[in-house]
Amino acid sequence: MSTPTRIETTAEDIARYPFPLPERQYRYSTNVEPAGGRVETAAGAWGQLCIDIDRHFPAESAERAAILAADPTRHACLPHMIAAAWDAMLFILRELAEGYPERMSLTRDGQVYHWRNTDLGIDRNFVFGDAASLPTDPLSFVCAQIQEDVVLLDQRDGTLFADAGVVTFAADWSFGFDVGMSFLEIHGPVPRIHEERVITRAHDFLMRLAPGESYRRTNWTLTVDGKLDTSTEVYPEWGRDRRTLAEGPLAEVGERLYLRTEVQHLIRLPNSGAIMFLIRTYLLPFRAVATVPEWGERLHAVLAELPDDMADYKGLTRTRGPGLRWLSEFGGFGTAGTAGP
């Protein structure tokens, strides 16, 4: 599948960007906080809404549709998760209606809900749980209206399992492969997390979530050429990008290398009791990061200090060296002695 061209970065993109590095050193942690609070940054703010629709929606929606058409395994819902899928859809529609009341609304008359999305020209009635009242399954219906990926976790026998979702913008992992696996199995390859019990603590935290509770966290990595879909399924389409970046002119790194942030919302759905992960991905090229001096300096410090095993797991072995050199030479951050490999 061809790679969509990234829209030119604007001041609005920078102001809305959820910069993920609060310290000069990065280590794995649960780093969760209650959802919904505004986060001030050196360039602006983010975090006011659980579901964030921005100017990139048309392009990302079209890309999602193309990915799902080419690879249906990016969408799965095991039979016992149908109720959770309806629960997730209703939760998201309510969030959209609350966050964008001038463009979207959700009302109810007895058993019949009325959903209106003027952005997409949707105006229809549906009955919760009645498959015939929607044009498609509930996850497909709602994920066509948001930029977030969705993963639903079932809780049974004291363990969480990833049993449903729509994931088109994975960062070097495969939702199709992980469907039906436990939360702990999925995170098994991550270095350091077992000795430090990071994932065990995260699992225990999720298990304790009460119905309706919502938290969030951030995660980050680097990606080349602004690709959202860097799943393992399409590795042949993006794997060589890291090599061409490393071997190419240093001057091009600022445009080609992106800081990728995921804002992950963790929500215990109120009716089914399933846990929903909403994963929203934001991309910002190094050139734009460098326009915010605090961000450029912080990114340089984190990349320079990051242990090799963590850099390797994040897929940064080839890209962090060029990134550090570009930040040093073109951004003026760090020194030549700390420009990395």
Short mmCIF file of C-alpha atoms in Angstrom, two decimals:
data_model
loop_
_atom_site.label_atom_id
_atom_site.label_comp_id
_atom_site.label_asym_id
_atom_site.label_seq_id
_atom_site.Cartn_x
_atom_site.Cartn_y
_atom_site.Cartn_z
CA MET A 1 0.00 0.00 0.00
CA SER A 2 1.35 3.44 -0.88
CA THR A 3 2.30 5.79 1.93
CA PRO A 4 0.11 8.89 2.30
CA THR A 5 1.96 12.19 2.09
CA ARG A 6 2.19 13.97 5.43
CA ILE A 7 0.48 17.35 5.62
CA GLU A 8 2.87 20.25 6.14
CA THR A 9 3.45 20.91 9.84
CA THR A 10 1.89 24.13 11.14
CA ALA A 11 2.14 26.23 14.27
CA GLU A 12 -1.16 24.68 15.35
CA ASP A 13 0.35 21.18 15.17
CA ILE A 14 3.25 22.28 17.37
CA ALA A 15 0.98 24.03 19.87
CA ARG A 16 -1.26 20.93 20.19
CA TYR A 17 1.58 18.40 20.33
CA PRO A 18 1.73 16.23 23.49
CA PHE A 19 5.48 16.37 24.10
CA PRO A 20 6.16 13.12 26.01
CA LEU A 21 9.48 13.73 27.80
CA PRO A 22 9.10 15.48 31.18
CA GLU A 23 12.68 14.67 32.28
CA ARG A 24 16.14 14.54 30.72
CA GLN A 25 16.22 10.77 31.29
CA TYR A 26 13.68 8.18 30.17
CA ARG A 27 12.87 4.81 31.72
CA TYR A 28 9.82 2.57 31.39
CA SER A 29 7.11 3.38 33.91
CA THR A 30 3.35 3.19 34.23
CA ASN A 31 3.23 7.04 34.24
CA VAL A 32 -0.56 7.14 34.51
CA GLU A 33 -2.64 10.12 35.57
CA PRO A 34 -6.38 10.85 35.67
CA ALA A 35 -7.68 11.69 32.21
CA GLY A 36 -9.23 14.96 31.15
CA GLY A 37 -6.89 17.57 32.58
CA ARG A 38 -5.30 20.24 30.40
CA VAL A 39 -1.53 19.82 30.13
CA GLU A 40 0.45 23.00 29.54
CA THR A 41 3.59 22.66 27.44
CA ALA A 42 6.37 24.98 26.31
CA ALA A 43 4.47 25.48 23.03
CA GLY A 44 0.80 25.28 23.99
CA ALA A 45 -1.44 22.67 25.60
CA TRP A 46 -3.13 19.30 25.08
CA GLY A 47 -5.30 16.82 26.92
CA GLN A 48 -8.59 18.64 27.32
CA LEU A 49 -10.55 15.92 25.51
CA CYS A 50 -10.42 12.15 25.61
CA ILE A 51 -11.17 11.91 21.88
CA ASP A 52 -9.13 14.44 19.93
CA ILE A 53 -10.18 15.34 16.39
CA ASP A 54 -7.83 17.66 14.54
CA ARG A 55 -7.17 18.86 11.01
CA HIS A 56 -5.45 15.57 10.11
CA PHE A 57 -8.70 13.61 10.46
CA PRO A 58 -9.58 13.44 6.73
CA ALA A 59 -6.16 12.07 5.75
CA GLU A 60 -5.93 9.67 8.69
CA SER A 61 -9.49 8.44 8.21
CA ALA A 62 -8.79 7.69 4.55
CA GLU A 63 -5.58 5.91 5.49
CA ARG A 64 -7.39 3.81 8.10
CA ALA A 65 -10.04 2.78 5.57
CA ALA A 66 -7.38 1.78 3.03
CA ILE A 67 -5.45 -0.25 5.62
CA LEU A 68 -8.57 -2.12 6.77
CA ALA A 69 -9.55 -2.85 3.17
CA ALA A 70 -6.10 -4.26 2.44
CA ASP A 71 -5.70 -6.16 5.72
CA PRO A 72 -8.89 -7.15 7.62
CA THR A 73 -6.81 -8.66 10.47
CA ARG A 74 -6.34 -5.12 11.83
CA HIS A 75 -9.93 -5.44 13.10
CA ALA A 76 -10.99 -8.27 15.39
CA CYS A 77 -13.78 -8.95 17.84
CA LEU A 78 -13.92 -12.36 19.46
CA PRO A 79 -17.53 -13.54 19.95
CA HIS A 80 -17.60 -12.98 23.70
CA MET A 81 -16.58 -9.30 23.16
CA ILE A 82 -19.60 -8.18 21.15
CA ALA A 83 -21.22 -6.59 24.21
CA ALA A 84 -17.95 -4.80 24.99
CA ALA A 85 -17.77 -3.49 21.42
CA TRP A 86 -21.23 -1.93 21.78
CA ASP A 87 -20.19 -0.50 25.15
CA ALA A 88 -17.06 1.01 23.59
CA MET A 89 -19.02 2.52 20.72
CA LEU A 90 -21.54 4.16 23.02
CA PHE A 91 -18.81 5.52 25.31
CA ILE A 92 -16.94 7.06 22.36
CA LEU A 93 -20.09 8.56 20.83
CA ARG A 94 -20.91 10.19 24.17
CA GLU A 95 -17.38 11.59 24.40
CA LEU A 96 -17.65 13.00 20.89
CA ALA A 97 -21.03 14.58 21.59
CA GLU A 98 -19.72 16.17 24.79
CA GLY A 99 -16.47 17.35 23.24
CA TYR A 100 -17.86 18.68 19.97
CA PRO A 101 -21.49 19.68 20.71
CA GLU A 102 -21.71 22.09 17.78
CA ARG A 103 -20.91 19.28 15.32
CA MET A 104 -22.10 16.07 16.98
CA SER A 105 -24.96 14.96 19.21
CA LEU A 106 -26.28 11.80 20.82
CA THR A 107 -29.84 11.69 22.14
CA ARG A 108 -32.06 8.89 23.34
CA ASP A 109 -35.78 8.19 23.13
CA GLY A 110 -36.59 4.97 24.95
CA GLN A 111 -34.53 2.21 23.34
CA VAL A 112 -33.63 4.31 20.30
CA TYR A 113 -30.50 6.45 20.14
CA HIS A 114 -30.09 9.21 17.58
CA TRP A 115 -26.53 9.97 16.47
CA ARG A 116 -25.59 13.00 14.41
CA ASN A 117 -22.12 13.77 13.06
CA THR A 118 -22.29 16.76 10.76
CA ASP A 119 -18.60 16.48 9.85
CA LEU A 120 -19.32 13.17 8.11
CA GLY A 121 -22.96 13.67 7.21
CA ILE A 122 -24.13 10.89 9.55
CA ASP A 123 -27.68 11.18 10.90
CA ARG A 124 -29.18 7.88 12.02
CA ASN A 125 -31.05 6.02 14.70
CA PHE A 126 -29.81 2.82 16.31
CA VAL A 127 -30.81 0.46 19.09
CA PHE A 128 -28.04 -0.51 21.48
CA GLY A 129 -27.10 -4.15 20.88
CA ASP A 130 -29.16 -4.51 17.70
CA ALA A 131 -26.71 -5.27 14.89
CA ALA A 132 -29.35 -4.61 12.23
CA SER A 133 -29.66 -0.98 13.36
CA LEU A 134 -26.11 -0.10 12.28
CA PRO A 135 -24.60 -0.21 8.77
CA THR A 136 -21.67 -2.24 10.08
CA ASP A 137 -20.39 -3.67 13.37
CA PRO A 138 -20.09 -1.17 16.27
CA LEU A 139 -16.28 -0.97 16.31
CA SER A 140 -16.10 -0.34 12.56
CA PHE A 141 -18.86 2.25 12.84
CA VAL A 142 -17.22 4.29 15.58
CA CYS A 143 -13.57 3.89 14.52
CA ALA A 144 -14.41 5.43 11.14
CA GLN A 145 -15.24 8.61 13.06
CA ILE A 146 -12.13 8.96 15.24
CA GLN A 147 -8.34 9.03 14.86
CA GLU A 148 -7.65 6.75 17.82
CA ASP A 149 -6.87 3.06 17.61
CA VAL A 150 -9.01 0.97 19.98
CA VAL A 151 -8.10 -2.18 21.93
CA LEU A 152 -10.57 -3.92 24.25
CA LEU A 153 -9.33 -6.10 27.11
CA ASP A 154 -11.44 -8.83 28.66
CA GLN A 155 -10.86 -9.72 32.32
CA ARG A 156 -11.12 -13.38 33.32
CA ASP A 157 -9.30 -15.73 35.69
CA GLY A 158 -7.43 -12.80 37.21
CA THR A 159 -5.87 -11.84 33.86
CA LEU A 160 -6.50 -9.32 31.06
CA PHE A 161 -6.71 -10.48 27.44
CA ALA A 162 -6.66 -8.36 24.27
CA ASP A 163 -9.75 -9.82 22.60
CA ALA A 164 -11.09 -7.05 20.34
CA GLY A 165 -10.12 -3.83 18.64
CA VAL A 166 -9.30 -1.82 15.55
CA VAL A 167 -5.60 -1.00 15.23
CA THR A 168 -4.31 0.52 12.02
CA PHE A 169 -1.44 2.67 13.33
CA ALA A 170 0.63 0.23 15.41
CA ALA A 171 4.25 1.11 16.21
CA ASP A 172 6.26 -2.03 15.37
CA TRP A 173 3.75 -4.58 16.69
CA SER A 174 0.92 -6.64 15.25
CA PHE A 175 -2.62 -6.46 16.59
CA GLY A 176 -3.65 -9.41 14.43
CA PHE A 177 -0.93 -11.53 16.05
CA ASP A 178 -1.71 -10.34 19.58
CA VAL A 179 -5.48 -10.91 19.53
CA GLY A 180 -6.38 -13.41 22.25
CA MET A 181 -3.06 -13.03 24.09
CA SER A 182 -2.82 -11.89 27.68
CA PHE A 183 -1.61 -8.41 28.60
CA LEU A 184 1.51 -9.89 30.19
CA GLU A 185 2.28 -12.08 27.14
CA ILE A 186 1.98 -9.12 24.78
CA HIS A 187 4.54 -7.14 26.76
CA GLY A 188 6.88 -10.07 27.32
CA PRO A 189 9.67 -8.89 24.95
CA VAL A 190 10.01 -5.41 26.50
CA PRO A 191 13.46 -5.11 28.16
CA ARG A 192 13.78 -4.31 31.89
CA ILE A 193 10.07 -4.47 32.65
CA HIS A 194 10.21 -7.85 34.37
CA GLU A 195 13.06 -7.04 36.74
CA GLU A 196 11.46 -3.71 37.54
CA ARG A 197 7.89 -5.17 37.59
CA VAL A 198 6.59 -2.27 35.48
CA ILE A 199 4.12 -4.36 33.47
CA THR A 200 3.01 -6.36 36.52
CA ARG A 201 2.19 -3.10 38.32
CA ALA A 202 0.41 -1.78 35.21
CA HIS A 203 -1.64 -4.99 34.98
CA ASP A 204 -2.60 -4.79 38.64
CA PHE A 205 -3.54 -1.12 38.23
CA LEU A 206 -5.82 -1.91 35.29
CA MET A 207 -7.46 -4.76 37.16
CA ARG A 208 -8.41 -2.36 39.96
CA LEU A 209 -10.08 0.21 37.68
CA ALA A 210 -13.70 0.85 38.65
CA PRO A 211 -16.46 1.13 36.02
CA GLY A 212 -16.29 4.54 34.34
CA GLU A 213 -12.81 5.37 35.62
CA SER A 214 -10.48 6.87 33.01
CA TYR A 215 -6.73 7.40 33.10
CA ARG A 216 -4.11 8.27 30.52
CA ARG A 217 -0.40 7.88 29.83
CA THR A 218 2.04 8.70 27.04
CA ASN A 219 4.53 6.59 25.13
CA TRP A 220 7.00 7.60 22.44
CA THR A 221 9.42 6.45 19.76
CA LEU A 222 10.92 7.79 16.52
CA THR A 223 9.62 7.12 13.03
CA VAL A 224 10.83 8.03 9.55
CA ASP A 225 8.97 9.97 6.86
CA GLY A 226 5.87 10.52 8.96
CA LYS A 227 4.43 7.02 8.59
CA LEU A 228 1.58 6.25 10.97
CA ASP A 229 1.34 2.57 10.05
CA THR A 230 4.60 1.00 11.16
CA SER A 231 3.06 -2.34 12.10
CA THR A 232 5.02 -5.55 11.66
CA GLU A 233 2.62 -6.57 8.87
CA VAL A 234 4.04 -3.89 6.58
CA TYR A 235 7.65 -3.94 7.78
CA PRO A 236 8.94 -4.34 4.19
CA GLU A 237 7.36 -0.96 3.40
CA TRP A 238 9.03 0.98 6.22
CA GLY A 239 11.91 -1.09 7.60
CA ARG A 240 14.44 0.23 5.11
CA ASP A 241 13.56 3.85 5.93
CA ARG A 242 15.79 3.77 9.00
CA ARG A 243 18.75 2.67 6.89
CA THR A 244 18.16 5.28 4.19
CA LEU A 245 17.89 7.96 6.88
CA ALA A 246 21.18 6.89 8.46
CA GLU A 247 22.93 6.72 5.10
CA GLY A 248 21.41 9.88 3.66
CA PRO A 249 22.38 13.54 4.03
CA LEU A 250 22.30 14.82 7.61
CA ALA A 251 20.51 17.96 6.45
CA GLU A 252 17.44 15.87 5.52
CA VAL A 253 17.05 14.35 8.99
CA GLY A 254 15.11 17.33 10.32
CA GLU A 255 12.36 16.74 7.76
CA ARG A 256 12.47 12.94 7.60
CA LEU A 257 12.79 11.93 11.29
CA TYR A 258 9.70 12.33 13.48
CA LEU A 259 9.09 12.18 17.21
CA ARG A 260 6.07 9.92 17.61
CA THR A 261 3.91 10.28 20.71
CA GLU A 262 1.04 8.02 21.70
CA VAL A 263 -1.55 9.33 24.15
CA GLN A 264 -3.17 6.22 25.62
CA HIS A 265 -6.45 6.43 27.51
CA LEU A 266 -7.27 3.52 29.82
CA ILE A 267 -10.99 3.24 30.56
CA ARG A 268 -13.09 0.70 32.43
CA LEU A 269 -16.28 0.58 30.36
CA PRO A 270 -19.39 1.05 32.51
CA ASN A 271 -21.68 -1.70 31.18
CA SER A 272 -19.50 -4.61 30.05
CA GLY A 273 -16.64 -4.10 32.51
CA ALA A 274 -14.09 -4.45 29.68
CA ILE A 275 -11.06 -2.17 29.65
CA MET A 276 -10.68 0.06 26.62
CA PHE A 277 -7.35 1.37 25.39
CA LEU A 278 -7.68 4.42 23.16
CA ILE A 279 -4.36 5.01 21.42
CA ARG A 280 -3.95 8.32 19.61
CA THR A 281 -0.74 8.88 17.63
CA TYR A 282 0.82 12.28 16.99
CA LEU A 283 3.84 12.95 14.76
CA LEU A 284 6.18 15.94 14.76
CA PRO A 285 9.33 16.23 12.62
CA PHE A 286 12.61 17.05 14.32
CA ARG A 287 12.67 20.36 12.44
CA ALA A 288 9.44 21.36 14.24
CA VAL A 289 10.59 19.96 17.60
CA ALA A 290 13.69 22.14 17.34
CA THR A 291 11.59 25.30 17.07
CA VAL A 292 10.76 24.82 20.76
CA PRO A 293 14.15 25.09 22.51
CA GLU A 294 13.02 23.29 25.68
CA TRP A 295 11.84 20.33 23.59
CA GLY A 296 14.94 20.18 21.42
CA GLU A 297 17.26 20.21 24.41
CA ARG A 298 15.19 17.59 26.26
CA LEU A 299 14.96 15.27 23.25
CA HIS A 300 18.71 15.48 22.71
CA ALA A 301 19.42 14.67 26.38
CA VAL A 302 17.03 11.69 26.43
CA LEU A 303 18.35 10.17 23.19
CA ALA A 304 21.96 10.62 24.28
CA GLU A 305 21.38 8.92 27.65
CA LEU A 306 18.95 6.16 26.59
CA PRO A 307 20.41 2.70 27.34
CA ASP A 308 21.23 0.60 24.29
CA ASP A 309 18.77 -2.21 25.10
CA MET A 310 15.89 0.24 25.34
CA ALA A 311 16.97 2.02 22.16
CA ASP A 312 17.10 -1.32 20.37
CA TYR A 313 13.63 -2.36 21.54
CA LYS A 314 12.20 0.99 20.46
CA GLY A 315 13.80 0.56 17.05
CA LEU A 316 16.11 3.55 17.50
CA THR A 317 19.47 1.85 16.91
CA ARG A 318 19.87 3.35 13.43
CA THR A 319 17.96 6.60 13.86
CA ARG A 320 19.01 8.07 17.18
CA GLY A 321 22.58 8.74 16.00
CA PRO A 322 21.47 10.82 13.00
CA GLY A 323 18.80 12.43 15.17
CA LEU A 324 21.33 13.47 17.79
CA ARG A 325 23.76 14.79 15.19
CA TRP A 326 21.03 16.79 13.49
CA LEU A 327 19.85 18.26 16.81
CA SER A 328 23.42 19.21 17.64
CA GLU A 329 24.53 20.58 14.26
CA PHE A 330 21.32 22.16 12.99
CA GLY A 331 19.45 22.80 16.23
CA GLY A 332 22.35 23.80 18.46
CA PHE A 333 21.36 21.39 21.21
CA GLY A 334 23.95 19.42 23.18
CA THR A 335 27.59 19.41 22.17
CA ALA A 336 29.65 17.54 19.63
CA GLY A 337 30.82 15.26 22.42
CA THR A 338 27.29 14.12 23.19
CA ALA A 339 26.01 13.71 19.64
CA GLY A 340 25.70 9.92 20.04
CA PRO A 341 26.64 6.99 17.79
#
